[in-house]
Coordinates of C-alpha atoms in Angstrom, one line a residue:
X367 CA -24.8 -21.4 8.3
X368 CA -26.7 -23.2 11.0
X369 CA -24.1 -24.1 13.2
X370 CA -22.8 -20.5 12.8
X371 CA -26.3 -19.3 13.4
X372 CA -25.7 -21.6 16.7
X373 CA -23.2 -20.6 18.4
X374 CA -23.2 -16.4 17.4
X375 CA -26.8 -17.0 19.2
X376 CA -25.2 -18.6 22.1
X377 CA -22.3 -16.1 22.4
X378 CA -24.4 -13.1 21.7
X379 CA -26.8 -14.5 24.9
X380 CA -23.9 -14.8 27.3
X381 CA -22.4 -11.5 26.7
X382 CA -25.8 -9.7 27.0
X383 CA -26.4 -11.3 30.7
X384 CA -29.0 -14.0 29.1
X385 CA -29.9 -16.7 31.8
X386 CA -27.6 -19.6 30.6
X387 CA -30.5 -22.1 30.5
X388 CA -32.3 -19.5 27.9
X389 CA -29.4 -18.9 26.4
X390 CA -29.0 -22.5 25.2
X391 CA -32.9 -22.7 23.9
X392 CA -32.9 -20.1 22.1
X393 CA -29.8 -20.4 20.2
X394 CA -31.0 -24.1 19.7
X395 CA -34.2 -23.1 18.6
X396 CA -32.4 -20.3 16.1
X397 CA -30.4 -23.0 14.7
X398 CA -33.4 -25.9 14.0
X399 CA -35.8 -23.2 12.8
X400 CA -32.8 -22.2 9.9
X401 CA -32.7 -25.7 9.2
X402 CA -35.8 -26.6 9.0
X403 CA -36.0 -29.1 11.9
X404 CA -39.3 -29.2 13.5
X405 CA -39.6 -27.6 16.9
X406 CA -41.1 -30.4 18.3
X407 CA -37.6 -32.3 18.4
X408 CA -37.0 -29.4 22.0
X409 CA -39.5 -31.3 24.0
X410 CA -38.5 -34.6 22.9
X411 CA -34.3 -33.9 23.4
X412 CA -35.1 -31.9 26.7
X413 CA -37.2 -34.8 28.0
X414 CA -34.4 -37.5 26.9
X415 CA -31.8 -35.2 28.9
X416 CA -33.4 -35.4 31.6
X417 CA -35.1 -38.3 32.3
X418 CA -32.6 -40.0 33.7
X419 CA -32.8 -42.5 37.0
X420 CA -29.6 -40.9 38.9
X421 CA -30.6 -37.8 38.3
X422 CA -33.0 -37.6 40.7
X423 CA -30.5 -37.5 43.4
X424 CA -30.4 -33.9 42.7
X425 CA -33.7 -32.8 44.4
X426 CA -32.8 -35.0 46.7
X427 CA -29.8 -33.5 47.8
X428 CA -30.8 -30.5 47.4
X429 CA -33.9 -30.4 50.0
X430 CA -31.3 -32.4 53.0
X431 CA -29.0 -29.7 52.5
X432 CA -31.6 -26.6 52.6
X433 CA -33.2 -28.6 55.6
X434 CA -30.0 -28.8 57.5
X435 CA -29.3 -25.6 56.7
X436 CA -32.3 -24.0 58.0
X437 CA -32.0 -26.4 61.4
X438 CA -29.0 -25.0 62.6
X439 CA -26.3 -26.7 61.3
X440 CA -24.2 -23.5 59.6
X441 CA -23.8 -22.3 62.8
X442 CA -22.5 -25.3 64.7
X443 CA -20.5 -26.0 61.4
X444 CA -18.4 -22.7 62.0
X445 CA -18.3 -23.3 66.2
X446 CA -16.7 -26.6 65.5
X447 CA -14.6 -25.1 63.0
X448 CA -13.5 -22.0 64.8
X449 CA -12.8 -24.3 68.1
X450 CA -10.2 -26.8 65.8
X451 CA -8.3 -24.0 64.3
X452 CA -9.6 -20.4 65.4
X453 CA -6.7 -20.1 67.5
X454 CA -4.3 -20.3 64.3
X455 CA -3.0 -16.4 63.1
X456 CA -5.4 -15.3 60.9
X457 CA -8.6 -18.4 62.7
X458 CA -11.3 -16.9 61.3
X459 CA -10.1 -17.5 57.7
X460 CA -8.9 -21.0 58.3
X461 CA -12.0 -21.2 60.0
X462 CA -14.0 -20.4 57.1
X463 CA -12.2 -23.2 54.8
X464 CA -12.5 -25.5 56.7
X465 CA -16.4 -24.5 57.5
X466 CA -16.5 -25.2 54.1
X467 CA -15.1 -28.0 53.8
X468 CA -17.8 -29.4 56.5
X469 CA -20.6 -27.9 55.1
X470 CA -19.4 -29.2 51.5
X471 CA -20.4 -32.6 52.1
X472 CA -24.0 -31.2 52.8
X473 CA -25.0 -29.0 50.4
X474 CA -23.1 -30.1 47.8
X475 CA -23.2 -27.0 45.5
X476 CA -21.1 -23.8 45.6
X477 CA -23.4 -21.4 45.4
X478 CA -25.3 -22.5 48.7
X479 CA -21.7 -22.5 50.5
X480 CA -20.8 -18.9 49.4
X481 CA -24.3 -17.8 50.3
X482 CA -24.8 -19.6 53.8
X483 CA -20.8 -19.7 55.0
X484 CA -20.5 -16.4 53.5
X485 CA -23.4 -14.5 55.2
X486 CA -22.5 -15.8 58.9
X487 CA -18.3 -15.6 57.9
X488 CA -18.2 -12.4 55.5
X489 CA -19.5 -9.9 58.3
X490 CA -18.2 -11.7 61.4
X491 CA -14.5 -11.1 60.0
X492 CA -15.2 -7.5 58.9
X493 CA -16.0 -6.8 62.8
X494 CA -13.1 -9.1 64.1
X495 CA -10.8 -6.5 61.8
X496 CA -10.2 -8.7 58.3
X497 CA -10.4 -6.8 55.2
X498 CA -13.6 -6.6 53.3
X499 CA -11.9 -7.8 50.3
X500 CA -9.8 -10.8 51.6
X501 CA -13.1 -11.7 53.8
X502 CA -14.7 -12.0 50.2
X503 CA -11.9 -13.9 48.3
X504 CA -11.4 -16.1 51.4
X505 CA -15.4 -17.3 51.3
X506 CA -15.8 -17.2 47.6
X507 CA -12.4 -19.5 47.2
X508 CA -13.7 -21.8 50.0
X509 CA -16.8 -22.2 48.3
X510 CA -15.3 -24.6 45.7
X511 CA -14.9 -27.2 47.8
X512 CA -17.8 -27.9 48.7
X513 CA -18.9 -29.9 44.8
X514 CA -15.8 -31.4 44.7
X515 CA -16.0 -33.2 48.4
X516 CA -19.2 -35.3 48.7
X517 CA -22.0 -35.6 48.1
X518 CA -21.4 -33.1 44.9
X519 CA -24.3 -32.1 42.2
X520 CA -21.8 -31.8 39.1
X521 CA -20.3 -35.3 39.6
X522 CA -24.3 -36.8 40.2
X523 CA -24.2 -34.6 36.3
X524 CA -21.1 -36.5 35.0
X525 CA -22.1 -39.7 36.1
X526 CA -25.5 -39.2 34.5
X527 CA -23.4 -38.6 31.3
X528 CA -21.0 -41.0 31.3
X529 CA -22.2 -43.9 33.2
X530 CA -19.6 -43.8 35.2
X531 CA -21.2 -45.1 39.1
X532 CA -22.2 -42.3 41.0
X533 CA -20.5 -43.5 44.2
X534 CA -17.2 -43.8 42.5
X535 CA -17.5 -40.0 41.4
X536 CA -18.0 -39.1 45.0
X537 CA -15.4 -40.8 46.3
X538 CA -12.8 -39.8 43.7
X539 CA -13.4 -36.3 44.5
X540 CA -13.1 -36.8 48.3
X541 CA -8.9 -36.5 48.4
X542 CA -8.7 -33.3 45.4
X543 CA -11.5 -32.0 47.8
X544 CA -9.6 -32.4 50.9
X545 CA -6.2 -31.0 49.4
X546 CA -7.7 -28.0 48.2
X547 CA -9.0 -27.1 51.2
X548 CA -6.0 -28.0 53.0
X549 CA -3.5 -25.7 50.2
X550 CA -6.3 -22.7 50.4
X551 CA -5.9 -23.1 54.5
X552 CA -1.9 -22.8 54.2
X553 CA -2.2 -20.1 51.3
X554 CA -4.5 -18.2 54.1
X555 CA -2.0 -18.6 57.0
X556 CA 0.8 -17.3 55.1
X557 CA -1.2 -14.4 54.3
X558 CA -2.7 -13.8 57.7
X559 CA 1.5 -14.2 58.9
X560 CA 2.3 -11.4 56.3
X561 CA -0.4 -9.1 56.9
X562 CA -0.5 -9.9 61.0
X563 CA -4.4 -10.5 60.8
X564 CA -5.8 -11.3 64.2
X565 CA -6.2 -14.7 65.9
X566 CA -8.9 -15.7 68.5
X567 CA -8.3 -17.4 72.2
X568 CA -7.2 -20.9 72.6
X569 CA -10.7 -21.8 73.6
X570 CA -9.3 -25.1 75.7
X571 CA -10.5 -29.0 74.4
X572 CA -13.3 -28.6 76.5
X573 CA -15.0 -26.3 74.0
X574 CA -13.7 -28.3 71.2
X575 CA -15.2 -31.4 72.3
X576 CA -19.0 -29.3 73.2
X577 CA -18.2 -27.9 69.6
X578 CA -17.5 -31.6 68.3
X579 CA -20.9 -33.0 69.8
X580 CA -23.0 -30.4 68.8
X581 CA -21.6 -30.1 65.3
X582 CA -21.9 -34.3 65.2
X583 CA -25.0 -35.0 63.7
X584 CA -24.6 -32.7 60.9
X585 CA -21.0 -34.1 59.5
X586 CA -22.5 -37.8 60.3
X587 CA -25.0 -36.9 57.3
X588 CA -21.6 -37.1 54.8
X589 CA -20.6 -40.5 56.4
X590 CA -24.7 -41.9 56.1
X591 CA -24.1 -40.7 52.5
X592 CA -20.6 -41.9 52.1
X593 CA -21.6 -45.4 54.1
X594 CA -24.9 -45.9 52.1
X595 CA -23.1 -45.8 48.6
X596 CA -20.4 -48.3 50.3
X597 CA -22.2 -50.9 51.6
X598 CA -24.2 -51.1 48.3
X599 CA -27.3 -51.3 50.8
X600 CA -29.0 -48.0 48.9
X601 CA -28.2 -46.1 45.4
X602 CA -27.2 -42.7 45.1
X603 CA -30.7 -41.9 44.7
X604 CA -32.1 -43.7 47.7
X605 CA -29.1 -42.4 49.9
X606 CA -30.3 -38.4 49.0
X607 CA -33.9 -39.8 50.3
X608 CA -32.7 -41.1 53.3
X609 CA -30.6 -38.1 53.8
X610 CA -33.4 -35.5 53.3
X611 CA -35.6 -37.6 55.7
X612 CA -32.9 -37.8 58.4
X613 CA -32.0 -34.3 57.7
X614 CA -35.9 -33.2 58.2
X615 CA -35.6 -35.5 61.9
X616 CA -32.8 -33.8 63.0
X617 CA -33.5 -30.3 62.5
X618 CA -37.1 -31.4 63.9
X619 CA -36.2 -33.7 67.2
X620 CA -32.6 -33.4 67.8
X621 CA -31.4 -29.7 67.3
X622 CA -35.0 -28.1 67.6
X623 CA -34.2 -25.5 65.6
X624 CA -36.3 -26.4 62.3
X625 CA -39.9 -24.4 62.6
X626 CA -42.1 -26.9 61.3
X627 CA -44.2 -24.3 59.6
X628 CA -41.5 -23.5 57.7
X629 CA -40.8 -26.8 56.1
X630 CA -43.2 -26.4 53.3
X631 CA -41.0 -23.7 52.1
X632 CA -38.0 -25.8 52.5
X633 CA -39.8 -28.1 49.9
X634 CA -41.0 -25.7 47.5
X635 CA -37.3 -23.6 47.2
X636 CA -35.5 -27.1 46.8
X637 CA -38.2 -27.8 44.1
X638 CA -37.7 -24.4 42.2
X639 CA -33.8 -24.8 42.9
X640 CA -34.0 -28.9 41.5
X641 CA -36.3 -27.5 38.3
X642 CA -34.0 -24.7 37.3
X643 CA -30.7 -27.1 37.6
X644 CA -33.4 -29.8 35.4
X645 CA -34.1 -27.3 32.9
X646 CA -30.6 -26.4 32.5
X647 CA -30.1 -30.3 31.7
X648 CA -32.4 -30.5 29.5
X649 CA -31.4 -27.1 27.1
X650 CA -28.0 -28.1 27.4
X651 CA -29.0 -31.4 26.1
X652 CA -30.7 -30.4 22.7
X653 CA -27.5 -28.1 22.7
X654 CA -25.3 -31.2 22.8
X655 CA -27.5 -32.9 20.7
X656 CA -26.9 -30.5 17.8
X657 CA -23.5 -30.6 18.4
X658 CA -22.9 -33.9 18.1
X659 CA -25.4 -34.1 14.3
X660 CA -22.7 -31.5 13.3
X661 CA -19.9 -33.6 14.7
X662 CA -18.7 -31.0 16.5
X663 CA -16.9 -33.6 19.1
X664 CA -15.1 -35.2 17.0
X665 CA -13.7 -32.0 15.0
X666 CA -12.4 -31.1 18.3
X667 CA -10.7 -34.3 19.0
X668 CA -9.5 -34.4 15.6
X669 CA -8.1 -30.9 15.8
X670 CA -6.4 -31.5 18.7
X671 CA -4.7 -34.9 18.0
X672 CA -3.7 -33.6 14.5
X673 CA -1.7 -31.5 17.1
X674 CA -0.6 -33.8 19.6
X675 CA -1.4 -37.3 21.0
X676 CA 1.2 -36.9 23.9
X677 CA -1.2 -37.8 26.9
X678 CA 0.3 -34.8 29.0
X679 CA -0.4 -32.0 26.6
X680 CA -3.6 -33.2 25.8
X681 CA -4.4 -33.1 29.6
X682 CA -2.7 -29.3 29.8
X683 CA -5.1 -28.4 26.5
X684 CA -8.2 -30.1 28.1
X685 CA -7.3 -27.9 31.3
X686 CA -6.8 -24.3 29.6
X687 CA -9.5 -24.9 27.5
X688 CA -11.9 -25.6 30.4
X689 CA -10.5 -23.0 32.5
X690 CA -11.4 -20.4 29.7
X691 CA -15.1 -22.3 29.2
X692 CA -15.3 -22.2 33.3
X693 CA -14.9 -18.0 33.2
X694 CA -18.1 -17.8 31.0
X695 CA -20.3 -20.7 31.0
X696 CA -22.3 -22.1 34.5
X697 CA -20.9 -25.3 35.0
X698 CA -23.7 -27.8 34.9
X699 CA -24.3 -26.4 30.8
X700 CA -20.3 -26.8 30.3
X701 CA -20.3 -30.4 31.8
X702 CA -23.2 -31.3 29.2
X703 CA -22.0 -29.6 26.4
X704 CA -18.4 -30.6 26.7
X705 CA -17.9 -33.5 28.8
X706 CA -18.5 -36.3 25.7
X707 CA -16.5 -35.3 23.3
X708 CA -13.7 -34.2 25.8
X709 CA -13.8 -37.8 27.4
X710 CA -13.4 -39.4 24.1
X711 CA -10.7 -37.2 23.0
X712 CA -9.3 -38.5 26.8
X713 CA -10.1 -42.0 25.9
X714 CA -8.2 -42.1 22.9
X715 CA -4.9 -40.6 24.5
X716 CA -5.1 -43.4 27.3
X717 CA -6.8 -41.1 30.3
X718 CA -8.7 -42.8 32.9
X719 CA -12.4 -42.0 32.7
X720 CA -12.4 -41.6 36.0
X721 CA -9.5 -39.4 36.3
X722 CA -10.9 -37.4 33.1
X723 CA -14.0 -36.9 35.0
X724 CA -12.6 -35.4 38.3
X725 CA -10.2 -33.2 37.2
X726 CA -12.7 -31.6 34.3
X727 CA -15.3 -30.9 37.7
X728 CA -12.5 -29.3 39.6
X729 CA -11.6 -27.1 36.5
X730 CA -14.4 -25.9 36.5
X731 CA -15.3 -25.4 39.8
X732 CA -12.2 -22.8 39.7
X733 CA -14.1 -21.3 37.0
X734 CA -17.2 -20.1 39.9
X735 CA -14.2 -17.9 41.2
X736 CA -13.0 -16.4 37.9
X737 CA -14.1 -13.0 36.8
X738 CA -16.5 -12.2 34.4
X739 CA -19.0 -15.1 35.3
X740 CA -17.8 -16.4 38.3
X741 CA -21.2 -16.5 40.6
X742 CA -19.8 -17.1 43.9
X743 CA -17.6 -14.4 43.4
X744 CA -20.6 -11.7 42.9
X745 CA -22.3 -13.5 46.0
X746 CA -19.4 -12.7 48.3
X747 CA -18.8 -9.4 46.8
X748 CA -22.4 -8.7 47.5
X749 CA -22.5 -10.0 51.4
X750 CA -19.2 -8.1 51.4
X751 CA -20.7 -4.6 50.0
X752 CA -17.7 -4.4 47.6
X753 CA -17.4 -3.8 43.9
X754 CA -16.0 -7.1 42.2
X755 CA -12.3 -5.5 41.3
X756 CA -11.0 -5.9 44.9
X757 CA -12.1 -9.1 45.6
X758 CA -10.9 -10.6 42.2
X759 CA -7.2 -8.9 43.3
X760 CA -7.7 -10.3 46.8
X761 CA -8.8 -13.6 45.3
X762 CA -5.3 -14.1 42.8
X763 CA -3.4 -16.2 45.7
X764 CA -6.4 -18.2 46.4
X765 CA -6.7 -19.0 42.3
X766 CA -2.9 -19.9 42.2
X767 CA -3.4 -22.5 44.8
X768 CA -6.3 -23.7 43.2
X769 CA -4.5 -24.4 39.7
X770 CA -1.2 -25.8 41.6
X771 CA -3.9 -28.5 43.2
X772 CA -5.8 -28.7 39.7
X773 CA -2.2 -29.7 37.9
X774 CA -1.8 -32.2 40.7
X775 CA -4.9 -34.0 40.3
X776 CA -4.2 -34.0 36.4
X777 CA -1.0 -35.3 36.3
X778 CA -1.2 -38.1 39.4
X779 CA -4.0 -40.1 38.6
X780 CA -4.3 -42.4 42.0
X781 CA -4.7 -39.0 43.5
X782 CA -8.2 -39.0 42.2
X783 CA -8.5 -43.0 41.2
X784 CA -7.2 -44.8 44.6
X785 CA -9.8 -44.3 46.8
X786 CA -12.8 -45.6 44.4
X787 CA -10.8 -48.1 42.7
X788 CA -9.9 -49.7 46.4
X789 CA -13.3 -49.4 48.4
X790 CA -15.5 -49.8 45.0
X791 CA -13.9 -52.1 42.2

C-alpha cells in the first residue's frame, strides 16, 4: 500500500505540473507518514544526498559559466562560430551548433545553452529569413550538447553516485559530445540544401582569425578545466574554483565587459540556481532511498533478466526505458532515482560502468528535447513566440539523429571508454 501510495503521489505530481523537486518530497513524505516512519528520517536522507565532497563542483561551475556569460563570451562564441562555418548553406544553423558546442564546455547545463545561444541565435535567424520553427528546433537540439561535452553537471551527478572519477566522466562524454554535434550540423545542412535557406559571406581568414582571438580566452576555460583534471594538479572541485575565479578575471580585466556592480548578482543567481539543483539531490535521494527498502532495484533487474541476459537487449531495454523516463522526469531526479539499480542490472550483463554511465546521461539529455517535459524545448518555443506543436515537428530530424548517435555510443563502447581509459587509467 505504501509503495503504491508512493509512486500514485509522484505520478499524480508530474501530471499536475508539480515542481519535480516537490514532487519527490511529498510523495516521500505520503509514503513514510502511511507507514509510520518518522519524518525526521527527510532531513537526515536529504542531508546524506547531498553532502557529498564532488558535489560541490556544481556551484562552482555554475557561477564560471553565468560570469562568462555575462562578460561577453556568448557573443564572441557565435562570431567565432559564424566566421568557421557561416558561409555553409543554411551558416546560421550550423553556426548555432557549433556555438553550442563552444559554449557547452562552459556552462555545462542545457537549460543555460537554450536560454543564452537561443536568445542571441533564435531572433537573429528569424530576421536573416529561417523559419520560426526550425530556428527553435535547431537551438533547442543544440542545446544537448552542451552536458554531454565538458565540464557537464549530470556526469559531476553520476559520479557523485557511483564513484566513478569525475574526470573520467568528463572525458568519456567529450567524443558522444562532439559526434552529436557534428550529426545535428550535417542533419541541418541537408535541411538548409532541401529547403535553400540562406548562407552568409565568405567573411575571408582575416575575420576568422580576429574571431579566433577574441573568442580565445573563453574556449581556453574548457582546456584549464580539461588540463586541471589531467594533470592531477587540482580535483574537479578545485578546477570549478579556479574556473570561476579566472572566469570573474576575464570578464573583469581582459574583455571589460563584466560591470563589477553586477557581480553580486552573478553570485546570488548561481547560489539560488546551485540550491535548487541541491535540493533536487537531496528529495530525489530519500526517493531513492525508499526505493531501494522496497527493493525496488532489484525487482527491476530481476524482471528484466528473467527476460533476457543478452548484453545487447538489455542495453536497447535500458535505452527505451530511459527515453520514456527522459519525456517526463528532469534529469538530475531520473539520474538519482534510476542510475543504481540500472548500473547493477548493467553490471551483471558485463557493461562497462563507464560506458553504462555515458550513454544513460546522453539518453536523457534527448529527453530535454522530447515533448511533454522537455524544458529546452518550451525555452526556445518561448524566445521563438511559437506554440510547442511546430517546433516538436520541426525538431523530429534533429531527434532522429540524436538516437542514431545514442545507439552508437551504446553499442561501441571505446567510443565513450577510449579517451578516459588512455589519458586517465
Amino acid at each position: 500500500m505504501g509503495l503504491a501510495v508512493l509512486i500514485g503521489v509522484f505520478v499524480l505530481g508530474l501530471v499536475i505540473g508539480v515542481p519535480v523537486a516537490v514532487t519527490l518530497g511529498l510523495a516521500s513524505a505520503a509514503y513514510l507518514l502511511l507507514e509510520g516512519i518518522p519524518l525526521v528520517s527527510v532531513p537526515q536522507k536529504m542531508y546524506a544526498g547531498m553532502d557529498v565532497f564532488v558535489l560541490l563542483c556544481i556551484p562552482g561551475f555554475i557561477l564560471a559559466g553565468n560570469l562568462m556569460n555575462s562578460g561577453g563570451i556568448t557573443e564572441r562564441i557565435i562570431r567565432f562560430a559564424s566566421a568557421l562555418v557561416g558561409w555553409l548553406r543554411g551558416g546560421l544553423g550550423l553556426t548555432n551548433v557549433a556555438g553550442s558546442m563552444l559554449f557547452g564546455g562552459i556552462s555545462g547545463t542545457a537549460v543555460a545553452d537554450a536560454a543564452s545561444i537561443g536568445g542571441m541565435m533564435i531572433p537573429g535567424m528569424k530576421k536573416a529569413g529561417y523559419p520560426a520553427d526550425f530556428s527553435a528546433a535547431v537551438t533547442a537540439a543544440s542545446s544537448t550538447v552542451g552536458p554531454i561535452i565538458p565540464p557537464s553537471v549530470p556526469m559531476i551527478i553520476v559520479g557523485a553516485l557511483s564513484g566513478i572519477s569525475v574526470g573520467k566522466m568528463f572525458l568519456a562524454g567529450a567524443i558522444p559530445g562532439i559526434l552529436m554535434g557534428l550529426a545535428m550540423m550535417v542533419t541541418c545542412y541537408i535541411i538548409a540544401l532541401r529547403r535553400n535557406f540562406p548562407r552568409q559571406p565568405w567573411a575571408g581568414f582575416g575575420e576568422l582569425g580576429r574571431a579566433f582571438l577574441g573568442a580565445f580566452w573563453a574556449i581556453a576555460m574548457t582546456g584549464l578545466i580539461i588540463g586541471g583534471l589531467l594533470s592531477g594538479l587540482a580535483t574537479p572541485t578545485e578546477t570549478a574554483i579556479v574556473a570561476s575565479v579566472y572566469a570573474l578575471v576575464v570578464g573583469l580585466f581582459i574583455y571589460r565587459e563584466l560591470p563589477l556592480a553586477q557581480v553580486p548578482k552573478i553570485f546570488i543567481d548561481s547560489a539560488v540556481s546551485s540550491a535548487a539543483i541541491l535540493v533536487l539531490v537531496g528529495f530525489a535521494n530519500v526517493f531513492g532511498w525508499i526505493l531501494v527498502s522496497e527493493r525496488i532495484p532489484q525487482a527491476i533487474a530481476d524482471a528484466v533478466l528473467s527476460v533476457t541476459d543478452n548484453k545487447y537487449l538489455v542495453i536497447l531495454l535500458i535505452n527505451l526505458l530511459l527515453l520514456f523516463v527522459g519525456m517526463f522526469m528532469e534529469t538530475i531526479a531520473a539520474l538519482i532515482i534510476l542510475f543504481v539499480p540500472l548500473l547493477t542490472l548493467a553490471q551483471g550483463v558485463g557493461i562497462d560502468p563507464l560506458h553504462f554511465a555515458t550513454f544513460a546521461v546522453l539518453n536523457l539529455m534527448i529527453g530535454l528535447t522530447t515533448p511533454p517535459v522537455g524544458v529546452c524545448l518550451f525555452i526556445c518555443a518561448n524566445i521563438a513566440r511559437l506554440p510547442l506543436t511546430p517546433v516538436v515537428v520541426a525538431i523530429a530530424p534533429f531527434l532522429l539523429t540524436n538516437f542514431l548517435v545514442l545507439l552508437l555510443v551504446s553499442y561501441v563502447p571505446p567510443i565513450a571508454t577510449w579517451l578516459p581509459t588512455t589519458l586517465l587509467p
